[in-house]
């Protein structure tokens, strides 16, 4: 396959290692563009022992000369963005001149964070387990056609004052006894706009020009397919389209611009927050995966729930996104386990299912159907050649590919850029030529 624009997105419930994969692929692209989500994302990249955690800024930013785009589909908390820019500057990464922020992106304001926390408290037992970053309420305002966009911060001041005033009074009606004053908030958003002004751009045009010049774009997903507002485990999802459809709407690029789709999946499964996780483990085995995989949220520090690899989930993701290949991460975390399980279906009260259901009630009490494979004792950590992997690890990968219906184009054996296997003659090697 010829070199092309590719989307890199999560095939499970997030935190699959998208940041690492995007970072290692970035040198082959001119632009990296985020299409949805907000600073609920936490993408970790290690470069020679130095840790970077990106939330809003694309994980391509660590490579000088690459332009990094935040699309209209992203919701932006300006304070979170400034903090990230400042932190990168402190670590020697300059974003000026190559960070582009969509003028159509919606803004997260402090009251969105409050509404997020309040809404979770009101749900009680039925809470989603959000990141409390105001993501859901900001998307609600966008879809409700009352949101404030980046271009509004830079436009007519009277019109902006009117919008802020209306939003604040709507919020005051929603929160009992609340008397938030609109004027200090207005002054604050004006200042936000001024700091952001040099980065604001027509990102759809920037991407179109990049492609016209014969250069290539990497579309970076946040969250994951099973957290997608339409295709995920609703209502235990985030509020945007993390799956491939989000690329077009979230950046203003046509479907034909996406030449390939790479799904990132862990060699096991994790999830943060509430909602079903059919292969969830408890006890010693869960602790073992959590500790050796350092499974704690990159944004909130919450311990991640851990379970075996679920081929039903990845096969579903492959269908929704049209995955051309998988980047399988964290294989090394399974090193030393005597045996490894892989789920191929669920036994439910009404029979066996092998396709991921829409109605989550079907999953209550469902029992995963497992295949058990032998583990391996020799370490896979840092291995860069498939043939150098223990034979049992090779066997596990082959079975996982078969059960998921997609080949592993990349296998990650450690958190560093270099700790990676790119399969020869795989779809990815074609994309990178
Ligand atoms: P993202 O949200 O999908 O970008 O993933 P996160 O950064 O939230 O979580 C993935 C974690 O796994 C990060 O701490 C990475 O440094 C780490 N990681 C990525 N790939 C590997 C790998 O192959 N092995 C190990 N041990 N850690 C990895
Ligand atoms: P990355 O990009 C894992 C989860 C939250 C919660 C649900 C809704 O690092 O993979 P939200 O704050 O978005 O309204 O919360 O989605 N969630 C994530 N889980 N990784 C993420 O991002 C996530 N972003 C949101 O835990 O269950
Ligand atoms: Mg993450």
Tab-separated table of C-alpha atoms and ligand atoms in Angstrom:
chain	number	residue	atom	x	y	z
A	1	UNK	CA	0.000	0.000	0.000
A	2	UNK	CA	1.266	3.460	-0.877
A	3	UNK	CA	2.015	6.167	1.623
A	4	UNK	CA	-1.211	7.764	2.793
A	5	UNK	CA	-2.990	9.760	5.527
A	6	UNK	CA	-3.832	7.530	8.458
A	7	UNK	CA	-6.053	7.615	11.524
A	8	UNK	CA	-4.709	6.195	14.781
A	9	UNK	CA	-7.455	5.521	17.303
A	10	UNK	CA	-8.374	3.475	20.357
A	11	UNK	CA	-9.911	0.041	19.766
A	12	UNK	CA	-10.906	-0.677	23.395
A	13	UNK	CA	-11.822	1.656	26.295
A	14	UNK	CA	-8.960	4.154	26.059
A	15	UNK	CA	-5.398	4.362	27.379
A	16	UNK	CA	-4.252	1.758	24.871
A	17	UNK	CA	-1.004	3.648	24.255
A	18	UNK	CA	-2.185	5.901	21.408
A	19	UNK	CA	0.292	8.592	22.495
A	20	UNK	CA	3.285	6.312	22.123
A	21	UNK	CA	2.154	4.990	18.732
A	22	UNK	CA	1.355	8.469	17.372
A	23	UNK	CA	4.744	9.753	18.573
A	24	UNK	CA	6.676	6.915	16.935
A	25	UNK	CA	4.801	7.317	13.615
A	26	UNK	CA	4.982	11.137	13.530
A	27	UNK	CA	8.340	11.462	11.678
A	28	UNK	CA	6.577	10.064	8.606
A	29	UNK	CA	3.910	12.803	8.580
A	30	UNK	CA	3.814	16.573	8.092
A	31	UNK	CA	0.818	17.166	10.356
A	32	UNK	CA	-0.796	15.451	13.340
A	33	UNK	CA	-4.432	16.413	13.946
A	34	UNK	CA	-6.685	15.709	16.956
A	35	UNK	CA	-10.363	15.432	15.975
A	36	UNK	CA	-12.388	15.018	19.194
A	37	UNK	CA	-12.373	14.905	22.991
A	38	UNK	CA	-10.694	17.385	25.246
A	39	UNK	CA	-8.343	17.349	28.204
A	40	UNK	CA	-10.103	14.234	29.485
A	41	UNK	CA	-7.450	12.497	27.337
A	42	UNK	CA	-4.042	11.695	28.764
A	43	UNK	CA	-1.517	10.509	26.201
A	44	UNK	CA	1.838	9.489	27.610
A	45	UNK	CA	5.031	9.602	25.594
A	46	UNK	CA	8.472	8.574	26.868
A	47	UNK	CA	11.521	9.863	25.072
A	48	UNK	CA	14.791	8.498	26.435
A	49	UNK	CA	13.457	8.333	29.962
A	50	UNK	CA	11.686	11.711	29.925
A	51	UNK	CA	7.930	11.497	30.400
A	52	UNK	CA	5.531	13.808	28.558
A	53	UNK	CA	1.763	13.679	29.117
A	54	UNK	CA	-0.317	15.341	26.400
A	55	UNK	CA	-3.975	16.144	26.985
A	56	UNK	CA	-5.146	18.531	24.260
A	57	UNK	CA	-2.063	18.959	22.134
A	58	UNK	CA	-1.430	16.171	19.602
A	59	UNK	CA	1.242	13.641	20.550
A	60	UNK	CA	3.217	14.632	17.444
A	61	UNK	CA	4.347	17.867	19.119
A	62	UNK	CA	7.634	16.376	20.349
A	63	UNK	CA	8.926	16.251	16.777
A	64	UNK	CA	10.119	19.689	15.607
A	65	UNK	CA	8.795	20.823	12.249
A	66	UNK	CA	5.541	18.876	12.462
A	67	UNK	CA	2.392	20.999	12.571
A	68	UNK	CA	-0.095	20.001	15.263
A	69	UNK	CA	-3.783	20.685	14.839
A	70	UNK	CA	-6.601	20.828	17.381
A	71	UNK	CA	-9.781	20.323	15.364
A	72	UNK	CA	-13.257	21.796	15.610
A	73	UNK	CA	-14.461	18.498	17.107
A	74	UNK	CA	-12.336	19.069	20.214
A	75	UNK	CA	-13.691	20.974	23.226
A	76	UNK	CA	-11.040	23.304	24.606
A	77	UNK	CA	-10.555	24.454	28.163
A	78	UNK	CA	-8.272	27.461	27.521
A	79	UNK	CA	-6.678	27.234	30.970
A	80	UNK	CA	-5.850	23.561	30.403
A	81	UNK	CA	-4.383	24.412	26.995
A	82	UNK	CA	-2.196	27.222	28.395
A	83	UNK	CA	-0.981	24.970	31.196
A	84	UNK	CA	0.017	22.330	28.672
A	85	UNK	CA	1.763	24.835	26.407
A	86	UNK	CA	3.675	26.268	29.402
A	87	UNK	CA	4.649	22.825	30.636
A	88	UNK	CA	5.941	21.869	27.183
A	89	UNK	CA	7.923	25.127	27.005
A	90	UNK	CA	9.452	24.322	30.408
A	91	UNK	CA	10.544	20.983	28.974
A	92	UNK	CA	12.068	22.654	25.915
A	93	UNK	CA	9.249	22.105	23.406
A	94	UNK	CA	8.129	25.245	21.589
A	95	UNK	CA	4.653	25.117	20.046
A	96	UNK	CA	4.635	28.563	18.481
A	97	UNK	CA	4.302	28.591	14.716
A	98	UNK	CA	3.176	24.961	14.548
A	99	UNK	CA	0.193	24.713	16.871
A	100	UNK	CA	-3.092	25.379	15.077
A	101	UNK	CA	-6.394	25.628	16.936
A	102	UNK	CA	-9.677	25.487	15.062
A	103	UNK	CA	-11.691	28.677	15.134
A	104	UNK	CA	-14.781	26.465	15.198
A	105	UNK	CA	-13.821	24.486	18.319
A	106	UNK	CA	-16.059	24.987	21.347
A	107	UNK	CA	-14.811	26.345	24.647
A	108	UNK	CA	-15.074	24.661	28.046
A	109	UNK	CA	-15.748	27.282	30.709
A	110	UNK	CA	-15.443	26.910	34.495
A	111	UNK	CA	-19.189	26.370	34.890
A	112	UNK	CA	-18.998	23.310	32.619
A	113	UNK	CA	-16.678	21.681	35.142
A	114	UNK	CA	-19.104	22.498	37.947
A	115	UNK	CA	-22.032	21.102	35.959
A	116	UNK	CA	-20.064	17.905	35.274
A	117	UNK	CA	-19.460	17.334	38.994
A	118	UNK	CA	-23.044	18.227	39.866
A	119	UNK	CA	-24.490	15.941	37.222
A	120	UNK	CA	-22.391	13.015	38.480
A	121	UNK	CA	-23.524	13.688	42.051
A	122	UNK	CA	-27.150	13.784	40.909
A	123	UNK	CA	-26.789	10.444	39.112
A	124	UNK	CA	-25.548	8.822	42.331
A	125	UNK	CA	-25.283	5.060	41.783
A	126	UNK	CA	-25.798	5.578	38.044
A	127	UNK	CA	-22.776	7.893	37.690
A	128	UNK	CA	-20.583	7.600	34.587
A	129	UNK	CA	-17.294	8.113	36.406
A	130	UNK	CA	-16.325	11.087	34.230
A	131	UNK	CA	-12.992	12.879	34.439
A	132	UNK	CA	-14.838	15.950	35.916
A	133	UNK	CA	-13.296	18.150	33.232
A	134	UNK	CA	-16.578	19.606	31.950
A	135	UNK	CA	-16.402	17.630	28.714
A	136	UNK	CA	-20.020	16.394	28.633
A	137	UNK	CA	-21.628	19.755	29.551
A	138	UNK	CA	-19.518	21.572	26.922
A	139	UNK	CA	-20.645	19.149	24.206
A	140	UNK	CA	-24.237	19.528	25.487
A	141	UNK	CA	-24.005	23.277	24.915
A	142	UNK	CA	-22.515	22.686	21.448
A	143	UNK	CA	-25.338	20.367	20.377
A	144	UNK	CA	-27.864	22.650	22.111
A	145	UNK	CA	-26.622	25.487	19.866
A	146	UNK	CA	-25.701	27.774	22.722
A	147	UNK	CA	-21.961	27.006	22.918
A	148	UNK	CA	-19.189	29.581	22.676
A	149	UNK	CA	-16.607	28.953	19.969
A	150	UNK	CA	-12.995	30.064	19.717
A	151	UNK	CA	-13.908	32.492	16.902
A	152	UNK	CA	-16.471	34.096	19.242
A	153	UNK	CA	-13.659	34.980	21.654
A	154	UNK	CA	-11.917	36.887	18.876
A	155	UNK	CA	-14.938	38.558	17.311
A	156	UNK	CA	-17.385	41.285	18.266
A	157	UNK	CA	-17.098	42.049	22.006
A	158	UNK	CA	-20.745	43.061	22.451
A	159	UNK	CA	-21.959	39.856	20.862
A	160	UNK	CA	-19.611	37.851	23.112
A	161	UNK	CA	-20.823	39.728	26.195
A	162	UNK	CA	-24.403	38.850	25.259
A	163	UNK	CA	-23.541	35.156	24.794
A	164	UNK	CA	-21.680	34.947	28.096
A	165	UNK	CA	-24.524	36.725	29.894
A	166	UNK	CA	-27.118	34.324	28.479
A	167	UNK	CA	-25.052	31.233	29.245
A	168	UNK	CA	-24.393	32.355	32.794
A	169	UNK	CA	-28.059	33.063	33.474
A	170	UNK	CA	-29.017	29.630	32.018
A	171	UNK	CA	-26.443	28.063	34.318
A	172	UNK	CA	-27.746	30.026	37.301
A	173	UNK	CA	-31.207	28.607	36.583
A	174	UNK	CA	-29.762	25.052	36.544
A	175	UNK	CA	-27.835	25.331	39.785
A	176	UNK	CA	-30.012	26.187	42.751
A	177	UNK	CA	-28.914	29.278	44.720
A	178	UNK	CA	-26.235	30.082	42.162
A	179	UNK	CA	-25.584	33.713	41.377
A	180	UNK	CA	-22.469	33.581	39.191
A	181	UNK	CA	-21.642	37.041	37.849
A	182	UNK	CA	-21.181	37.128	34.063
A	183	UNK	CA	-18.831	40.151	33.903
A	184	UNK	CA	-15.670	38.675	35.498
A	185	UNK	CA	-16.166	35.586	33.316
A	186	UNK	CA	-16.507	37.793	30.235
A	187	UNK	CA	-13.225	39.559	31.078
A	188	UNK	CA	-11.584	36.185	31.561
A	189	UNK	CA	-12.748	34.778	28.194
A	190	UNK	CA	-11.595	37.907	26.395
A	191	UNK	CA	-8.129	37.355	27.881
A	192	UNK	CA	-8.285	33.667	26.862
A	193	UNK	CA	-8.991	34.720	23.281
A	194	UNK	CA	-6.091	37.153	23.182
A	195	UNK	CA	-3.595	34.531	24.324
A	196	UNK	CA	-4.951	32.026	21.817
A	197	UNK	CA	-5.156	34.429	18.865
A	198	UNK	CA	-1.782	33.500	17.269
A	199	UNK	CA	-2.737	29.816	17.130
A	200	UNK	CA	-6.258	30.193	15.765
A	201	UNK	CA	-6.704	28.989	12.191
A	202	UNK	CA	-8.934	27.414	9.569
A	203	UNK	CA	-7.612	23.912	10.238
A	204	UNK	CA	-9.605	22.264	7.463
A	205	UNK	CA	-7.836	24.577	5.007
A	206	UNK	CA	-4.429	23.861	6.574
A	207	UNK	CA	-4.985	20.107	6.207
A	208	UNK	CA	-6.265	20.479	2.626
A	209	UNK	CA	-3.159	22.500	1.720
A	210	UNK	CA	-0.858	19.961	3.391
A	211	UNK	CA	-2.410	17.205	1.302
A	212	UNK	CA	-2.333	19.310	-1.867
A	213	UNK	CA	1.406	19.773	-1.340
A	214	UNK	CA	1.812	15.995	-1.422
A	215	UNK	CA	2.400	15.707	2.324
A	216	UNK	CA	0.604	13.418	4.723
A	217	UNK	CA	-1.516	13.802	7.814
A	218	UNK	CA	-1.935	11.569	10.855
A	219	UNK	CA	-5.364	11.863	12.503
A	220	UNK	CA	-5.074	11.241	16.242
A	221	UNK	CA	-8.001	9.869	18.236
A	222	UNK	CA	-8.605	10.379	21.923
A	223	UNK	CA	-10.620	8.001	24.124
A	224	UNK	CA	-11.702	4.959	22.111
A	225	UNK	CA	-14.375	3.117	20.134
A	226	UNK	CA	-16.074	1.605	23.207
A	227	UNK	CA	-16.256	5.127	24.690
A	228	UNK	CA	-17.749	6.589	21.482
A	229	UNK	CA	-21.032	8.434	22.095
A	230	UNK	CA	-22.802	6.395	19.355
A	231	UNK	CA	-20.945	3.089	19.244
A	232	UNK	CA	-19.648	2.742	22.789
A	233	UNK	CA	-21.162	1.295	25.953
A	234	UNK	CA	-23.792	4.045	26.241
A	235	UNK	CA	-24.373	5.816	28.615
A	236	UNK	CA	-20.935	4.899	30.021
A	237	UNK	CA	-19.146	6.756	27.253
A	238	UNK	CA	-17.583	10.112	26.544
A	239	UNK	CA	-19.554	12.764	24.637
A	240	UNK	CA	-17.866	12.657	21.224
A	241	UNK	CA	-17.254	10.349	18.265
A	242	UNK	CA	-13.909	8.785	19.062
A	243	UNK	CA	-14.277	6.274	16.240
A	244	UNK	CA	-13.249	7.008	12.656
A	245	UNK	CA	-16.372	9.001	11.682
A	246	UNK	CA	-15.168	11.723	14.035
A	247	UNK	CA	-12.180	12.430	11.780
A	248	UNK	CA	-14.366	13.933	9.045
A	249	UNK	CA	-16.694	15.936	11.266
A	250	UNK	CA	-14.015	16.916	13.762
A	251	UNK	CA	-11.533	18.355	11.279
A	252	UNK	CA	-13.477	19.148	8.129
A	253	UNK	CA	-11.786	16.542	5.965
A	254	UNK	CA	-13.542	14.318	3.412
A	255	UNK	CA	-13.789	10.533	4.024
A	256	UNK	CA	-11.589	9.799	1.018
A	257	UNK	CA	-8.733	11.666	2.707
A	258	UNK	CA	-8.423	8.802	5.209
A	259	UNK	CA	-6.219	6.256	3.496
A	260	UNK	CA	-5.831	3.841	6.385
A	261	UNK	CA	-6.963	3.194	9.923
A	262	UNK	CA	-4.782	1.788	12.680
A	263	UNK	CA	-6.501	0.623	15.863
A	264	UNK	CA	-4.476	0.685	19.054
A	265	UNK	CA	-5.240	-2.215	21.424
A	266	UNK	CA	-3.565	-3.441	24.577
A	267	UNK	CA	-2.575	-7.097	24.823
A	268	UNK	CA	-5.150	-7.176	27.647
A	269	UNK	CA	-8.022	-4.765	28.485
A	270	UNK	CA	-8.452	-1.827	30.844
A	271	UNK	CA	-11.149	0.714	31.577
A	272	UNK	CA	-11.417	3.759	33.871
A	273	UNK	CA	-14.777	4.836	35.253
A	274	UNK	CA	-18.063	2.952	35.402
A	275	UNK	CA	-19.757	0.666	32.876
A	276	UNK	CA	-19.395	-2.892	31.638
A	277	UNK	CA	-16.030	-4.596	31.212
A	278	UNK	CA	-16.930	-8.228	30.468
A	279	UNK	CA	-13.430	-9.688	30.975
A	280	UNK	CA	-12.728	-7.747	34.191
A	281	UNK	CA	-10.493	-9.526	36.688
A	282	UNK	CA	-10.328	-9.094	40.426
A	283	UNK	CA	-7.897	-10.112	43.130
A	284	UNK	CA	-4.267	-10.994	42.625
A	285	UNK	CA	-4.304	-11.254	38.842
A	286	UNK	CA	-5.926	-7.830	38.430
A	287	UNK	CA	-3.400	-6.334	40.861
A	288	UNK	CA	-0.567	-8.009	38.975
A	289	UNK	CA	-1.674	-6.466	35.647
A	290	UNK	CA	-2.330	-3.058	37.246
A	291	UNK	CA	1.080	-2.922	38.901
A	292	UNK	CA	3.221	-4.247	36.077
A	293	UNK	CA	1.257	-2.228	33.497
A	294	UNK	CA	1.225	0.855	35.754
A	295	UNK	CA	-2.490	1.062	35.100
A	296	UNK	CA	-3.320	4.392	36.710
A	297	UNK	CA	-5.090	7.161	34.752
A	298	UNK	CA	-2.746	9.618	33.003
A	299	UNK	CA	-5.281	12.425	33.610
A	300	UNK	CA	-6.906	11.616	36.931
A	301	UNK	CA	-4.543	9.076	38.541
A	302	UNK	CA	-7.481	6.702	39.095
A	303	UNK	CA	-6.613	2.978	39.184
A	304	UNK	CA	-7.724	1.348	35.937
A	305	UNK	CA	-9.904	-1.752	35.969
A	306	UNK	CA	-8.021	-4.627	34.298
A	307	UNK	CA	-9.088	-7.750	32.395
A	308	UNK	CA	-8.100	-10.229	29.688
A	309	UNK	CA	-8.003	-9.318	25.984
A	310	UNK	CA	-11.504	-9.298	24.548
A	311	UNK	CA	-11.569	-10.270	20.867
A	312	UNK	CA	-15.316	-9.521	20.664
A	313	UNK	CA	-14.526	-5.889	21.469
A	314	UNK	CA	-11.629	-5.560	19.035
A	315	UNK	CA	-13.540	-7.348	16.238
A	316	UNK	CA	-16.381	-4.877	16.825
A	317	UNK	CA	-13.912	-1.963	16.675
A	318	UNK	CA	-12.472	-3.387	13.473
A	319	UNK	CA	-15.952	-3.310	11.910
A	320	UNK	CA	-16.912	0.162	13.122
A	321	UNK	CA	-13.615	1.751	12.066
A	322	UNK	CA	-12.619	-0.440	9.126
A	323	UNK	CA	-9.329	-1.195	10.848
A	324	UNK	CA	-6.510	-2.023	8.452
A	325	UNK	CA	-4.204	-3.078	11.250
A	326	UNK	CA	-3.716	-3.177	14.998
A	327	UNK	CA	-0.931	-1.629	17.025
A	328	UNK	CA	-0.780	-4.102	19.898
A	329	UNK	CA	0.695	-2.506	23.015
A	330	UNK	CA	1.992	-3.602	26.408
A	331	UNK	CA	2.824	-7.162	25.378
A	332	UNK	CA	5.670	-7.007	27.932
A	333	UNK	CA	3.155	-6.607	30.776
A	334	UNK	CA	2.111	-10.239	30.223
A	335	UNK	CA	5.721	-11.481	30.625
A	336	UNK	CA	5.989	-14.208	33.234
A	337	UNK	CA	2.310	-15.168	33.448
A	338	UNK	CA	1.920	-18.973	33.392
A	339	UNK	CA	-1.148	-18.762	31.161
A	340	UNK	CA	-3.068	-16.096	29.283
A	341	UNK	CA	-6.755	-15.972	28.426
A	342	UNK	CA	-8.504	-14.464	25.451
A	343	UNK	CA	-12.257	-13.903	25.212
A	344	UNK	CA	-14.091	-14.919	22.025
A	345	UNK	CA	-17.760	-14.596	23.076
A	346	UNK	CA	-20.139	-14.177	26.007
A	347	UNK	CA	-22.523	-16.676	27.542
A	348	UNK	CA	-25.646	-14.681	28.413
A	349	UNK	CA	-28.969	-15.602	30.018
A	350	UNK	CA	-30.489	-15.877	26.536
A	351	UNK	CA	-27.654	-17.724	24.788
A	352	UNK	CA	-24.151	-17.226	23.447
A	353	UNK	CA	-23.284	-13.957	21.685
A	354	UNK	CA	-20.205	-13.167	19.652
A	355	UNK	CA	-21.123	-9.628	18.556
A	356	UNK	CA	-20.942	-6.715	21.004
A	357	UNK	CA	-24.525	-5.854	22.054
A	358	UNK	CA	-26.184	-2.425	22.119
A	359	UNK	CA	-28.292	-3.245	25.178
A	360	UNK	CA	-25.913	-3.414	28.110
A	361	UNK	CA	-28.451	-5.374	30.153
A	362	UNK	CA	-27.437	-8.384	28.042
A	363	UNK	CA	-23.993	-8.162	29.597
A	364	UNK	CA	-25.210	-8.239	33.194
A	365	UNK	CA	-24.167	-11.629	34.534
A	366	UNK	CA	-22.717	-12.580	31.125
A	367	UNK	CA	-19.809	-14.981	31.309
A	368	UNK	CA	-16.879	-14.545	28.957
A	369	UNK	CA	-15.971	-17.570	26.850
A	370	UNK	CA	-12.213	-17.961	27.155
A	371	UNK	CA	-9.475	-19.732	25.303
A	372	UNK	CA	-6.415	-20.391	27.429
A	373	UNK	CA	-2.969	-20.098	25.909
A	374	UNK	CA	0.434	-20.804	27.428
A	375	UNK	CA	2.361	-17.829	28.780
A	376	UNK	CA	6.094	-17.206	28.322
A	377	UNK	CA	8.960	-16.742	30.729
A	378	UNK	CA	11.610	-15.024	28.585
A	379	UNK	CA	11.060	-11.237	28.605
A	380	UNK	CA	9.526	-9.501	25.577
A	381	UNK	CA	10.418	-6.083	27.035
A	382	UNK	CA	12.315	-4.023	24.472
A	383	UNK	CA	12.226	-6.671	21.714
A	384	UNK	CA	12.212	-5.031	18.257
A	385	UNK	CA	11.948	-8.055	15.979
A	386	UNK	CA	8.925	-10.387	15.843
A	387	UNK	CA	11.128	-13.458	15.364
A	388	UNK	CA	12.952	-12.657	18.608
A	389	UNK	CA	9.753	-12.948	20.660
A	390	UNK	CA	9.279	-16.144	22.695
A	391	UNK	CA	7.403	-18.651	20.570
A	392	UNK	CA	4.427	-18.616	22.991
A	393	UNK	CA	4.156	-14.822	22.588
A	394	UNK	CA	4.160	-15.247	18.804
A	395	UNK	CA	1.467	-17.889	19.172
A	396	UNK	CA	-0.631	-15.590	21.406
A	397	UNK	CA	-0.379	-12.736	18.881
A	398	UNK	CA	-1.344	-14.997	15.974
A	399	UNK	CA	-4.381	-16.325	17.844
A	400	UNK	CA	-5.395	-12.809	18.881
A	401	UNK	CA	-5.147	-11.648	15.252
A	402	UNK	CA	-7.263	-14.534	14.099
A	403	UNK	CA	-9.928	-13.987	16.760
A	404	UNK	CA	-10.012	-10.207	16.156
A	405	UNK	CA	-9.953	-10.507	12.357
A	406	UNK	CA	-7.146	-7.928	11.967
A	407	UNK	CA	-3.379	-8.309	11.697
A	408	UNK	CA	-1.015	-6.681	14.200
A	409	UNK	CA	1.052	-4.255	12.157
A	410	UNK	CA	2.884	-2.887	15.193
A	411	UNK	CA	3.715	-4.595	18.478
A	412	UNK	CA	4.845	-2.464	21.377
A	413	UNK	CA	7.129	-4.036	23.962
A	414	UNK	CA	7.808	-1.062	26.221
A	415	UNK	CA	6.846	2.560	26.710
A	416	UNK	CA	9.816	4.078	24.841
A	417	UNK	CA	9.641	5.006	21.155
A	418	UNK	CA	12.321	2.472	20.372
A	419	UNK	CA	10.671	-0.476	22.118
A	420	UNK	CA	8.574	-1.346	19.093
A	421	UNK	CA	8.225	-4.055	16.456
A	422	UNK	CA	6.989	-2.934	13.034
A	423	UNK	CA	5.952	-6.106	11.202
A	424	UNK	CA	7.703	-6.475	7.880
A	425	UNK	CA	5.389	-6.273	4.855
A	426	UNK	CA	2.539	-5.154	7.094
A	427	UNK	CA	0.074	-2.448	6.155
A	428	UNK	CA	2.046	0.050	8.247
A	429	UNK	CA	5.383	-0.558	6.540
A	430	UNK	CA	3.605	0.345	3.251
A	431	UNK	CA	2.154	3.531	4.719
A	432	UNK	CA	5.537	4.712	5.914
A	433	UNK	CA	7.606	4.169	2.761
B	1	LIG	P1	-3.283	6.673	25.565
B	1	LIG	O1	-4.280	7.481	26.311
B	1	LIG	O2	-3.917	5.681	24.648
B	1	LIG	O3	-2.245	7.510	24.870
B	1	LIG	O4	-2.501	5.809	26.666
B	1	LIG	P2	-1.961	6.327	28.092
B	1	LIG	O5	-0.769	7.151	27.885
B	1	LIG	O6	-3.067	6.886	28.899
B	1	LIG	O7	-1.623	4.946	28.784
B	1	LIG	C1	-0.728	4.035	28.216
B	1	LIG	C2	0.434	3.813	29.199
B	1	LIG	O8	1.155	2.672	28.805
B	1	LIG	C3	1.426	4.956	29.227
B	1	LIG	O9	1.938	5.087	30.516
B	1	LIG	C4	2.521	4.485	28.261
B	1	LIG	O10	3.781	5.036	28.575
B	1	LIG	C5	2.512	3.008	28.512
B	1	LIG	N1	2.883	2.157	27.377
B	1	LIG	C6	2.607	2.327	26.062
B	1	LIG	N2	3.050	1.268	25.356
B	1	LIG	C7	3.606	0.420	26.249
B	1	LIG	C8	4.212	-0.870	26.139
B	1	LIG	O11	4.300	-1.469	25.077
B	1	LIG	N3	4.651	-1.433	27.306
B	1	LIG	C9	4.532	-0.831	28.509
B	1	LIG	N4	4.986	-1.471	29.571
B	1	LIG	N5	3.984	0.382	28.640
B	1	LIG	C10	3.513	0.988	27.525
B	2	LIG	P1	-7.449	8.679	26.495
B	2	LIG	O1	-7.462	9.555	25.261
B	2	LIG	C1	-9.788	6.356	29.321
B	2	LIG	C2	-13.743	7.934	30.333
B	2	LIG	C3	-13.982	8.408	31.758
B	2	LIG	C4	-15.456	8.071	31.893
B	2	LIG	C5	-16.012	8.390	30.507
B	2	LIG	C6	-16.657	9.766	30.393
B	2	LIG	O2	-6.341	8.964	27.412
B	2	LIG	O3	-7.565	7.248	26.108
B	2	LIG	P2	-15.668	12.227	30.286
B	2	LIG	O4	-14.838	12.977	31.263
B	2	LIG	O5	-15.050	12.042	28.945
B	2	LIG	O6	-17.077	12.753	30.185
B	2	LIG	O7	-15.815	10.762	30.941
B	2	LIG	O8	-14.912	8.308	29.613
B	2	LIG	N1	-12.587	8.565	29.658
B	2	LIG	C7	-11.440	7.936	29.413
B	2	LIG	N2	-11.016	6.694	29.754
B	2	LIG	N3	-9.000	7.161	28.571
B	2	LIG	C8	-9.432	8.374	28.191
B	2	LIG	O9	-8.757	9.144	27.304
B	2	LIG	C9	-10.668	8.834	28.649
B	2	LIG	N4	-11.368	9.990	28.492
B	2	LIG	C10	-12.537	9.803	29.106
B	2	LIG	O10	-13.177	7.706	32.668
B	2	LIG	O11	-15.611	6.685	32.105
B	3	LIG	MG1	-4.790	7.942	28.274
